[in-house]
């Protein structure tokens, strides 16, 4: 019986600890993901549990003084057993030993209960252990007497160390008593204020503060001493002005602290030189202002998009491009996309995504709808900044208003279609020559009429020069002549028209050809447009009419103004032109009806007329005689005439038969000369008074007031007195400038002209050089659209250009880049006289056109001196210079659009007095 019971117990134990149970992995269905999750987790937990006991054992060995060390052993055993249970769990995944795992967990449970009861048992004892603060207080109390002795012994050493430490500090340090007397100053402070450290000991701290602020500084220090504060930043938000030994002022930052030692209050001050910091702040401020000016001045709207926050920054121009009058700090990409016209939103979004995801360039043109509903074309482009992972974080760029360019492209397309229809539809032969970099001209296009008129296929000539067409189509000599005319047009850069003979396959033809050069931005000819018409039949007809038309040709060639042919035998006019009648009022019948023509001449000039005719009679072939005289108009008034007469025909013996003459009406010129002569006399008297009676006392006023201003100290005068002194100097200087301008005006009126043909381009370049500083400052452009030689006094005309261009730069519009355009054209006035007309246009403030006649009056100003300083004589000088050239100057303007000045100058063949009489 006993044996059976023992055997049953052994069997039960063997079965309890049997490893033939189903492994735990079957519960997981042997899924690797679940199985290994448990294996790895239990392994990590076991390693952590094993490391904790090792750490506690290590701590016990290092700190043998720790009380209740046996409690650490209990905790280590409990945690170690916890780790073993997790290891056994891993083992049971593959081997079903659940009895052993149960025994291990039971042992762990006993260890955990024992540890918990032990901890509860010792908690009251642990609570009675003194804290570190209590231990520190006990130690401090025990060693207080020792510390006092040590402090007394170290006081002197500490003071020495303090001085060494403060002297080693790069920050200026000082210590003062409550009365403000310095007791200690380090080397950095002494060097900052230019003193030796010993010089500051015992001195008042006020000697280091600017006198204007020292009283206020003293009040602040007094308030600080009375307050409970222990530290304070003096002059918070502003800069304290310190005074060096040499009197120079320096900006400083002062930080105060106060301590009470042995019943005496000490003030500790740290003083920092702010010169470099303020200079850096000024540089940053200037850089910010410069950036703001640039963003306002540029025509591009700048933008930046924070991709992470979806917020945007737009410059002022960007807001304006979208129609906003005021800028805002709140903007987003979504807001910008709403301004896109609907048919552009998909393409712009796609371009943005391509840029952000694939790094493709973002450069698009699209239509936006402004706040007012207006649709405009813009050009938008930008680039991004990426983080380390390659993700875009910020995108920056700009947008431009290209509506004008798009409008021009549309106009150009329409014009191209229009010109193409003309090009192919005209009966004239039209051809195009393109110039390469070496200046070689080659045919690049022909219209249909070329082949029809010449019989040469256009395709055979494309890409060839005229020389390449010889001798198959034209003789070499003809090809050389054609090439020479093309080259002349290319070199002169001017349109040309000529008649030429061309032999096509043995047939001589006549052509009327016109060449028009096209210039690029660098003023180089890149293309020539030519047209030709076959005038062979017309030339044949002209040859038959040459003799019959020779008389008419001579008359036309000589009829510049009023023209007449006078028979010296019969004393009768045989021919007059229409200009003769317009000037005098008489027709040919009127003159022939009078038997005595001398009655039309003023009695004082009748003898001059007789002598003049005698000189014409005895003159040589081609010699011209000139005369000024008064002639009675048909309406009874007298007109002054200037005539140029010569022998027109002679008899077989060489004696004159007819006299031909031309004349012009100079009555108005005579009247102007009389008025201007009187004006000159008055002006000369005025200039004499200005230069002798005004300048001498004015020099003394300027000299004495400038001496006072430069030698007197600013603090010696009140603000009002200093302002008055400045007004005296400024007013006297303006008066001096005014007198100087008046003297210049007088000099111009009496200047002796040195007339010569001068290329306008050269004088414009000189003007640019003289105004280089103003052009650079205002970012202006001074353009010459077309140039030719003009007959002027070079020095005076450069002065004229300098005054007019300088005025255009001075009276510019804010926020608009000044642009001055100069050109010269041929101009014919109402009387038929030909002038060189120089036109100067600008985009400045402009003026009301009703004031156009007033702007050339001396001292006439259309704006205040406060905004645009000046004497008011500049344009009067310009008018006198033009009058000295016997020309005229006018102006027209529009407010806030610009002004245009017209200068009419006589051609070289018009005789001018070299002494200006204006």
Coordinates of C-alpha atoms in Angstrom, one line a residue, residues 230-787:
X230 CA 19.1 94.1 -6.6
X231 CA 19.9 94.6 -10.3
X232 CA 18.7 97.0 -13.0
X233 CA 19.5 97.8 -16.7
X234 CA 20.0 101.5 -16.9
X235 CA 18.4 103.4 -19.8
X236 CA 16.4 100.4 -20.9
X237 CA 15.4 100.8 -24.5
X238 CA 17.9 103.6 -25.2
X239 CA 21.6 104.2 -25.2
X240 CA 23.6 106.0 -22.4
X241 CA 26.1 108.5 -23.7
X242 CA 29.4 108.2 -22.0
X243 CA 32.3 110.7 -22.1
X244 CA 35.9 109.7 -22.7
X245 CA 38.9 111.6 -21.2
X246 CA 39.4 113.4 -24.5
X247 CA 35.8 114.6 -24.5
X248 CA 34.6 112.1 -27.2
X249 CA 31.2 110.6 -26.6
X250 CA 30.6 106.9 -26.8
X251 CA 27.4 104.9 -26.6
X252 CA 27.4 102.4 -23.7
X253 CA 25.1 99.9 -22.0
X254 CA 25.2 100.1 -18.1
X255 CA 23.9 97.3 -15.9
X256 CA 23.8 97.9 -12.1
X257 CA 23.7 95.6 -9.1
X258 CA 23.8 96.5 -5.4
X259 CA 25.0 94.5 -2.5
X260 CA 25.2 95.4 1.2
X261 CA 28.4 94.3 3.0
X262 CA 29.2 95.2 6.7
X263 CA 26.4 97.8 6.7
X264 CA 27.6 99.6 3.6
X265 CA 25.9 99.5 0.2
X266 CA 28.1 98.9 -2.8
X267 CA 27.0 99.5 -6.4
X268 CA 28.5 97.2 -9.0
X269 CA 28.3 98.4 -12.6
X270 CA 29.1 96.5 -15.9
X271 CA 29.7 98.9 -18.7
X272 CA 29.7 97.7 -22.4
X273 CA 30.8 99.7 -25.4
X274 CA 27.9 99.7 -27.9
X275 CA 29.7 101.4 -30.8
X276 CA 30.2 98.2 -32.8
X277 CA 26.7 96.9 -31.9
X278 CA 25.1 100.2 -33.0
X279 CA 27.1 100.3 -36.2
X280 CA 26.0 96.7 -37.0
X281 CA 22.4 97.7 -36.2
X282 CA 22.8 100.7 -38.5
X283 CA 24.1 98.5 -41.2
X284 CA 21.2 96.1 -40.8
X285 CA 18.8 99.0 -40.8
X286 CA 20.3 100.4 -43.9
X287 CA 20.3 97.0 -45.6
X288 CA 16.6 96.6 -44.7
X289 CA 15.9 100.1 -46.1
X290 CA 17.9 99.3 -49.2
X291 CA 16.0 96.1 -49.7
X292 CA 12.7 98.0 -49.2
X293 CA 13.8 100.7 -51.7
X294 CA 14.8 98.0 -54.2
X295 CA 11.6 96.1 -53.9
X296 CA 9.6 99.4 -54.4
X297 CA 11.8 100.6 -57.3
X298 CA 11.9 97.3 -59.3
X299 CA 9.2 96.5 -61.8
X300 CA 9.1 92.9 -60.5
X301 CA 6.8 91.8 -57.7
X302 CA 8.8 89.7 -55.3
X303 CA 7.2 86.8 -53.3
X304 CA 8.1 84.0 -50.9
X305 CA 6.1 81.0 -50.0
X306 CA 6.6 79.0 -46.8
X307 CA 5.4 75.6 -48.0
X308 CA 5.1 74.1 -44.5
X309 CA 2.8 76.8 -43.2
X310 CA 1.2 77.7 -46.6
X311 CA 1.9 81.4 -45.9
X312 CA 3.2 83.9 -48.4
X313 CA 5.0 87.2 -48.4
X314 CA 4.4 89.6 -51.2
X315 CA 6.3 92.8 -51.9
X316 CA 4.5 96.1 -52.5
X317 CA 4.8 95.7 -56.3
X318 CA 3.3 92.2 -56.1
X319 CA 0.3 93.5 -54.2
X320 CA -0.1 96.3 -56.8
X321 CA 0.1 93.8 -59.7
X322 CA -2.9 92.1 -58.3
X323 CA -4.8 95.3 -57.9
X324 CA -4.4 95.9 -54.1
X325 CA -3.8 99.5 -53.0
X326 CA -2.5 98.4 -49.5
X327 CA -0.2 95.6 -48.6
X328 CA -1.1 93.0 -46.0
X329 CA 0.9 90.6 -43.8
X330 CA -1.6 87.8 -44.5
X331 CA -1.2 86.0 -47.8
X332 CA -1.3 82.5 -49.0
X333 CA -0.7 80.4 -52.1
X334 CA -4.5 79.7 -52.2
X335 CA -5.2 83.4 -52.3
X336 CA -2.8 83.8 -55.2
X337 CA -4.3 80.9 -57.1
X338 CA -7.8 82.5 -56.8
X339 CA -6.5 85.4 -58.9
X340 CA -5.6 83.0 -61.8
X341 CA -8.0 82.8 -64.6
X342 CA -9.7 79.5 -64.5
X343 CA -8.1 78.1 -67.7
X344 CA -4.6 78.6 -66.3
X345 CA -5.1 77.1 -62.8
X346 CA -4.5 73.5 -63.8
X347 CA -1.4 74.2 -65.8
X348 CA 0.1 76.4 -63.0
X349 CA -0.7 73.8 -60.4
X350 CA 0.9 71.1 -62.6
X351 CA 4.0 73.3 -63.0
X352 CA 4.2 73.9 -59.3
X353 CA 4.0 70.2 -58.6
X354 CA 6.6 69.4 -61.2
X355 CA 8.9 71.9 -59.6
X356 CA 8.4 70.7 -56.0
X357 CA 8.4 67.0 -56.7
X358 CA 10.8 66.7 -59.6
X359 CA 12.9 69.8 -59.4
X360 CA 11.8 71.1 -62.8
X361 CA 12.2 74.9 -63.4
X362 CA 9.1 77.0 -62.5
X363 CA 8.8 79.7 -65.1
X364 CA 5.4 80.3 -66.5
X365 CA 3.2 83.0 -68.2
X366 CA -0.4 83.2 -67.3
X367 CA -3.4 85.6 -67.0
X368 CA -4.6 86.9 -63.6
X369 CA -7.7 88.7 -62.6
X370 CA -6.9 91.7 -60.5
X371 CA -9.0 92.9 -57.5
X372 CA -10.9 95.3 -59.8
X373 CA -11.7 92.5 -62.3
X374 CA -9.2 93.5 -64.9
X375 CA -7.3 90.6 -66.7
X376 CA -3.6 91.0 -67.2
X377 CA -0.8 88.8 -68.4
X378 CA 2.0 88.2 -65.9
X379 CA 5.3 86.2 -66.0
X380 CA 5.9 84.3 -62.7
X381 CA 9.1 82.3 -61.9
X382 CA 10.8 81.0 -58.8
X383 CA 13.0 78.4 -57.1
X384 CA 12.9 76.4 -53.9
X385 CA 15.1 75.7 -50.8
X386 CA 15.2 72.1 -49.7
X387 CA 15.9 70.5 -46.3
X388 CA 18.3 67.7 -45.7
X389 CA 15.8 65.0 -46.8
X390 CA 15.2 66.8 -50.1
X391 CA 11.8 68.2 -49.2
X392 CA 11.0 71.8 -50.3
X393 CA 10.5 74.1 -47.4
X394 CA 10.6 77.6 -48.9
X395 CA 10.0 78.8 -52.4
X396 CA 11.0 82.3 -53.6
X397 CA 10.5 84.2 -56.8
X398 CA 9.1 87.2 -58.7
X399 CA 6.3 88.1 -61.0
X400 CA 6.3 90.7 -63.8
X401 CA 3.5 92.5 -65.6
X402 CA 3.9 91.5 -69.3
X403 CA 0.6 92.9 -70.5
X404 CA 2.4 95.5 -72.6
X405 CA 4.6 92.8 -74.2
X406 CA 1.6 90.6 -74.9
X407 CA -0.2 93.5 -76.5
X408 CA 2.8 94.3 -78.6
X409 CA 3.1 90.6 -79.6
X410 CA -0.6 90.7 -80.7
X411 CA 0.0 93.9 -82.7
X412 CA 3.2 92.5 -84.2
X413 CA 1.3 89.4 -85.3
X414 CA -1.4 91.5 -86.9
X415 CA 1.2 93.7 -88.5
X416 CA 3.2 90.7 -89.7
X417 CA 0.1 89.4 -91.4
X418 CA -0.6 92.8 -92.8
X419 CA 3.0 93.2 -94.1
X420 CA 3.0 89.7 -95.5
X421 CA 0.0 90.5 -97.5
X422 CA 1.7 93.7 -98.8
X423 CA 4.9 91.9 -99.3
X424 CA 3.4 89.3 -101.6
X425 CA 0.6 91.4 -103.0
X426 CA 2.5 94.4 -104.2
X427 CA 3.6 94.8 -107.8
X428 CA 7.0 96.1 -106.7
X429 CA 9.8 93.7 -106.2
X430 CA 10.6 93.5 -102.5
X431 CA 13.7 91.7 -101.1
X432 CA 15.3 91.2 -97.7
X433 CA 19.0 91.1 -96.9
X434 CA 20.3 89.7 -93.6
X435 CA 23.7 90.7 -92.1
X436 CA 25.9 88.2 -90.4
X437 CA 28.4 89.0 -87.6
X438 CA 31.1 90.0 -90.2
X439 CA 28.7 92.4 -91.9
X440 CA 28.2 90.2 -95.0
X441 CA 24.7 90.8 -96.6
X442 CA 22.9 87.9 -98.1
X443 CA 19.4 87.6 -99.6
X444 CA 17.0 85.9 -97.2
X445 CA 13.6 86.6 -98.8
X446 CA 11.9 87.7 -102.0
X447 CA 8.3 88.4 -102.9
X448 CA 6.6 87.0 -105.9
X449 CA 7.1 90.1 -108.0
X450 CA 10.9 89.6 -108.1
X451 CA 10.6 86.5 -110.2
X452 CA 7.9 88.0 -112.4
X453 CA 9.9 91.2 -113.1
X454 CA 13.4 89.7 -113.5
X455 CA 12.8 86.1 -114.5
X456 CA 15.1 84.9 -111.8
X457 CA 13.8 82.2 -109.5
X458 CA 13.9 83.4 -105.9
X459 CA 15.0 80.0 -104.6
X460 CA 18.2 80.2 -106.6
X461 CA 19.2 83.5 -104.9
X462 CA 18.5 82.8 -101.2
X463 CA 21.6 82.8 -99.0
X464 CA 23.7 84.4 -101.7
X465 CA 25.3 87.9 -102.0
X466 CA 25.0 90.0 -105.1
X467 CA 28.5 89.0 -106.1
X468 CA 27.4 85.3 -106.0
X469 CA 24.9 86.1 -108.8
X470 CA 27.6 87.1 -111.3
X471 CA 28.1 86.2 -114.0
X472 CA 25.2 83.8 -114.4
X473 CA 22.4 86.4 -113.9
X474 CA 24.2 89.9 -113.9
X475 CA 27.6 91.1 -115.1
X476 CA 30.3 91.3 -112.4
X477 CA 30.5 95.1 -112.6
X478 CA 26.8 95.4 -112.0
X479 CA 27.0 93.0 -109.1
X480 CA 29.8 95.0 -107.6
X481 CA 27.8 98.2 -107.9
X482 CA 24.7 96.6 -106.3
X483 CA 26.9 95.2 -103.4
X484 CA 28.5 98.7 -103.0
X485 CA 25.1 100.4 -102.5
X486 CA 24.1 97.7 -100.0
X487 CA 27.3 98.2 -98.1
X488 CA 26.9 102.0 -98.1
X489 CA 23.4 101.6 -96.5
X490 CA 24.8 99.1 -94.0
X491 CA 27.7 101.5 -93.0
X492 CA 25.6 104.7 -92.9
X493 CA 22.7 103.0 -91.0
X494 CA 20.3 105.4 -92.9
X495 CA 17.6 104.8 -95.4
X496 CA 18.7 105.5 -99.0
X497 CA 16.9 105.8 -102.4
X498 CA 18.5 105.7 -105.8
X499 CA 18.1 104.9 -109.4
X500 CA 20.2 102.2 -110.9
X501 CA 20.7 100.4 -114.2
X502 CA 20.9 96.6 -114.2
X503 CA 21.7 94.3 -117.1
X504 CA 19.7 91.1 -117.0
X505 CA 21.0 88.6 -119.6
X506 CA 22.0 91.3 -122.0
X507 CA 18.9 93.5 -121.5
X508 CA 19.6 96.9 -119.8
X509 CA 16.8 98.0 -117.4
X510 CA 16.3 101.0 -115.1
X511 CA 15.1 100.5 -111.5
X512 CA 14.1 102.9 -108.7
X513 CA 15.4 101.2 -105.5
X514 CA 14.9 102.1 -101.8
X515 CA 16.8 100.5 -99.0
X516 CA 15.7 100.7 -95.3
X517 CA 18.1 99.4 -92.6
X518 CA 16.8 97.8 -89.4
X519 CA 18.9 98.3 -86.2
X520 CA 19.2 96.0 -83.2
X521 CA 19.6 97.0 -79.5
X522 CA 23.3 97.6 -80.0
X523 CA 22.6 100.0 -82.9
X524 CA 24.0 97.6 -85.5
X525 CA 22.3 96.8 -88.8
X526 CA 21.0 93.3 -88.8
X527 CA 18.7 93.5 -91.8
X528 CA 17.9 95.6 -94.8
X529 CA 14.5 95.8 -96.5
X530 CA 14.7 96.7 -100.2
X531 CA 12.1 97.5 -102.8
X532 CA 12.6 98.2 -106.5
X533 CA 10.3 99.1 -109.3
X534 CA 11.1 98.8 -113.0
X535 CA 11.2 102.4 -114.4
X536 CA 12.8 101.5 -117.7
X537 CA 9.8 102.8 -119.7
X538 CA 9.8 106.0 -117.6
X539 CA 13.5 106.5 -118.2
X540 CA 13.1 106.3 -121.9
X541 CA 10.3 108.9 -121.7
X542 CA 12.5 111.1 -119.5
X543 CA 15.4 111.0 -122.0
X544 CA 13.0 112.3 -124.7
X545 CA 11.8 115.2 -122.5
X546 CA 15.2 116.2 -121.1
X547 CA 15.8 119.2 -123.4
X548 CA 12.2 120.4 -123.1
X549 CA 12.4 120.2 -119.3
X550 CA 15.8 121.8 -118.8
X551 CA 14.4 125.3 -118.5
X552 CA 11.9 124.1 -115.9
X553 CA 14.6 122.1 -114.0
X554 CA 16.8 125.2 -113.7
X555 CA 13.9 127.3 -112.4
X556 CA 12.9 124.6 -109.9
X557 CA 16.5 124.1 -108.7
X558 CA 16.9 127.9 -108.0
X559 CA 13.5 128.5 -106.5
X560 CA 14.3 128.1 -102.9
X561 CA 12.2 131.0 -101.7
X562 CA 10.6 133.8 -103.6
X563 CA 11.9 133.5 -107.2
X564 CA 11.9 135.8 -110.1
X565 CA 13.5 136.3 -113.5
X566 CA 14.1 139.9 -114.5
X567 CA 14.8 141.1 -118.1
X568 CA 17.6 143.6 -117.9
X569 CA 16.8 145.0 -121.3
X570 CA 13.1 145.6 -120.9
X571 CA 13.2 146.1 -117.0
X572 CA 10.2 143.6 -116.8
X573 CA 9.8 140.5 -114.7
X574 CA 9.3 137.6 -117.0
X575 CA 8.7 134.9 -114.3
X576 CA 7.8 134.8 -110.6
X577 CA 6.9 131.7 -108.5
X578 CA 4.0 131.3 -106.1
X579 CA 6.3 132.1 -103.1
X580 CA 6.9 135.5 -104.6
X581 CA 3.2 136.2 -104.6
X582 CA 2.8 134.9 -101.1
X583 CA 5.5 137.2 -99.8
X584 CA 4.7 140.4 -101.7
X585 CA 1.1 140.0 -102.6
X586 CA 1.8 140.7 -106.3
X587 CA 1.1 138.5 -109.3
X588 CA 3.1 138.6 -112.5
X589 CA 0.3 140.6 -114.2
X590 CA 0.5 143.2 -111.3
X591 CA 4.2 143.7 -111.9
X592 CA 3.9 143.9 -115.7
X593 CA 1.2 146.5 -115.4
X594 CA 3.6 149.0 -113.7
X595 CA 6.0 150.7 -116.0
X596 CA 8.3 151.8 -113.2
X597 CA 9.2 149.0 -110.7
X598 CA 11.4 151.3 -108.7
X599 CA 8.3 152.7 -107.0
X600 CA 8.0 149.5 -105.0
X601 CA 11.4 150.0 -103.3
X602 CA 11.9 152.3 -100.3
X603 CA 13.3 155.7 -101.3
X604 CA 16.3 155.1 -98.9
X605 CA 17.3 151.9 -100.7
X606 CA 16.5 152.9 -104.4
X607 CA 20.1 153.8 -105.1
X608 CA 21.2 150.6 -103.4
X609 CA 19.0 148.7 -105.8
X610 CA 20.5 150.4 -108.8
X611 CA 24.0 149.8 -107.6
X612 CA 23.1 146.1 -106.8
X613 CA 21.8 145.5 -110.4
X614 CA 25.0 147.0 -111.7
X615 CA 27.1 144.6 -109.6
X616 CA 25.0 141.7 -110.9
X617 CA 25.5 142.8 -114.5
X618 CA 29.3 143.0 -114.1
X619 CA 29.5 139.8 -112.0
X620 CA 31.2 136.6 -113.2
X621 CA 29.4 133.5 -114.3
X622 CA 27.8 131.8 -111.2
X623 CA 28.6 134.7 -108.9
X624 CA 25.7 135.7 -106.5
X625 CA 25.1 139.1 -105.1
X626 CA 23.2 139.7 -101.8
X627 CA 21.2 142.6 -100.6
X628 CA 18.8 143.6 -97.9
X629 CA 16.1 146.2 -98.8
X630 CA 12.6 147.3 -98.1
X631 CA 9.8 146.4 -100.6
X632 CA 6.3 147.7 -100.6
X633 CA 3.7 145.0 -100.1
X634 CA 0.5 145.1 -102.1
X635 CA -1.4 146.0 -99.0
X636 CA 0.8 149.0 -98.5
X637 CA 3.1 147.9 -95.7
X638 CA 6.9 147.7 -96.0
X639 CA 8.6 144.4 -95.8
X640 CA 12.3 143.7 -95.4
X641 CA 13.7 141.3 -98.0
X642 CA 17.1 139.6 -98.4
X643 CA 17.8 138.7 -102.0
X644 CA 20.4 136.6 -103.8
X645 CA 20.8 137.5 -107.4
X646 CA 22.9 136.3 -110.4
X647 CA 22.9 136.5 -114.2
X648 CA 20.6 134.0 -115.6
X649 CA 21.2 134.3 -119.4
X650 CA 23.6 136.1 -121.7
X651 CA 23.5 137.1 -125.3
X652 CA 26.0 135.9 -127.9
X653 CA 28.5 138.6 -126.9
X654 CA 28.3 137.5 -123.2
X655 CA 26.3 140.4 -122.1
X656 CA 23.6 139.7 -119.4
X657 CA 20.1 139.5 -120.7
X658 CA 18.2 138.2 -117.7
X659 CA 18.8 138.2 -113.9
X660 CA 17.4 135.5 -111.7
X661 CA 16.9 136.1 -108.0
X662 CA 15.6 134.5 -104.9
X663 CA 14.6 136.3 -101.7
X664 CA 13.2 135.7 -98.3
X665 CA 11.1 137.9 -96.0
X666 CA 13.3 139.0 -93.1
X667 CA 10.8 141.6 -91.6
X668 CA 10.2 139.6 -88.5
X669 CA 13.9 138.9 -88.1
X670 CA 14.6 142.6 -88.2
X671 CA 11.9 143.3 -85.6
X672 CA 13.3 140.6 -83.4
X673 CA 16.8 142.0 -83.7
X674 CA 15.6 145.4 -82.7
X675 CA 13.7 144.0 -79.7
X676 CA 16.5 141.8 -78.7
X677 CA 19.1 144.5 -79.0
X678 CA 17.0 146.6 -76.5
X679 CA 16.7 143.6 -74.2
X680 CA 20.5 143.1 -74.3
X681 CA 21.1 146.6 -73.3
X682 CA 18.7 146.3 -70.3
X683 CA 20.2 143.0 -69.4
X684 CA 23.8 144.2 -69.5
X685 CA 22.8 147.1 -67.2
X686 CA 21.2 144.7 -64.8
X687 CA 24.2 142.3 -64.9
X688 CA 26.6 145.2 -64.2
X689 CA 24.6 146.1 -61.1
X690 CA 24.4 142.5 -60.0
X691 CA 28.1 141.8 -60.5
X692 CA 29.5 145.0 -58.9
X693 CA 26.9 146.2 -56.4
X694 CA 25.6 142.9 -55.1
X695 CA 28.4 140.4 -55.2
X696 CA 30.9 142.3 -53.0
X697 CA 28.6 142.7 -49.9
X698 CA 27.2 139.2 -50.6
X699 CA 30.7 137.7 -50.3
X700 CA 31.1 139.3 -46.9
X701 CA 27.8 138.0 -45.7
X702 CA 28.7 134.5 -46.8
X703 CA 32.3 134.7 -45.4
X704 CA 31.3 136.0 -42.0
X705 CA 28.3 133.8 -41.5
X706 CA 30.2 130.7 -42.6
X707 CA 33.0 131.7 -40.3
X708 CA 30.5 131.9 -37.4
X709 CA 28.9 128.6 -38.3
X710 CA 32.2 126.7 -38.4
X711 CA 33.9 128.3 -35.3
X712 CA 31.0 128.7 -32.9
X713 CA 30.1 125.7 -30.7
X714 CA 26.6 124.3 -31.2
X715 CA 25.8 124.5 -27.5
X716 CA 26.6 128.2 -27.4
X717 CA 23.5 129.1 -29.3
X718 CA 19.8 128.2 -28.8
X719 CA 18.1 126.1 -31.4
X720 CA 16.3 129.2 -32.8
X721 CA 19.6 131.2 -33.1
X722 CA 21.4 128.2 -34.8
X723 CA 18.4 127.9 -37.2
X724 CA 18.6 131.6 -38.1
X725 CA 22.3 131.4 -38.7
X726 CA 21.8 128.5 -41.0
X727 CA 19.1 130.4 -42.9
X728 CA 21.5 133.3 -43.3
X729 CA 24.2 131.0 -44.9
X730 CA 21.6 129.2 -47.0
X731 CA 20.0 132.4 -48.2
X732 CA 23.2 134.1 -49.1
X733 CA 24.4 131.0 -51.0
X734 CA 21.2 130.9 -53.0
X735 CA 21.6 134.6 -53.8
X736 CA 25.2 133.9 -54.9
X737 CA 24.0 131.1 -57.2
X738 CA 21.3 133.3 -58.6
X739 CA 23.8 136.1 -59.5
X740 CA 26.1 133.4 -61.0
X741 CA 23.2 132.2 -63.2
X742 CA 22.4 135.7 -64.2
X743 CA 26.0 136.3 -65.2
X744 CA 25.9 133.0 -67.2
X745 CA 22.7 134.3 -68.9
X746 CA 24.6 137.6 -69.7
X747 CA 27.5 135.6 -71.0
X748 CA 25.3 133.6 -73.3
X749 CA 23.6 136.7 -74.7
X750 CA 27.0 138.2 -75.7
X751 CA 28.8 135.0 -76.6
X752 CA 30.6 134.9 -79.9
X753 CA 29.4 131.8 -81.7
X754 CA 31.9 129.3 -83.2
X755 CA 29.7 127.5 -85.6
X756 CA 30.6 124.1 -87.0
X757 CA 28.9 120.9 -88.0
X758 CA 29.0 118.6 -85.0
X759 CA 27.6 115.1 -84.7
X760 CA 24.7 115.2 -82.1
X761 CA 25.8 111.8 -80.7
X762 CA 29.2 113.3 -79.6
X763 CA 27.5 116.1 -77.7
X764 CA 25.0 113.8 -76.0
X765 CA 27.9 111.6 -74.9
X766 CA 29.6 114.6 -73.4
X767 CA 26.4 115.5 -71.6
X768 CA 26.1 112.0 -70.2
X769 CA 29.7 112.3 -68.8
X770 CA 28.9 115.7 -67.2
X771 CA 25.7 114.3 -65.6
X772 CA 27.2 110.9 -64.7
X773 CA 26.6 111.3 -61.0
X774 CA 23.0 112.4 -61.3
X775 CA 22.3 109.6 -63.9
X776 CA 23.8 107.0 -61.5
X777 CA 22.0 108.3 -58.5
X778 CA 18.5 108.4 -60.2
X779 CA 19.1 105.2 -62.2
X780 CA 18.1 107.2 -65.3
X781 CA 18.6 106.3 -68.9
X782 CA 19.5 109.0 -71.5
X783 CA 18.9 107.6 -75.0
X784 CA 19.8 108.9 -78.4
X785 CA 17.2 107.6 -80.9
X786 CA 18.7 109.2 -84.1
X787 CA 21.7 111.3 -84.7

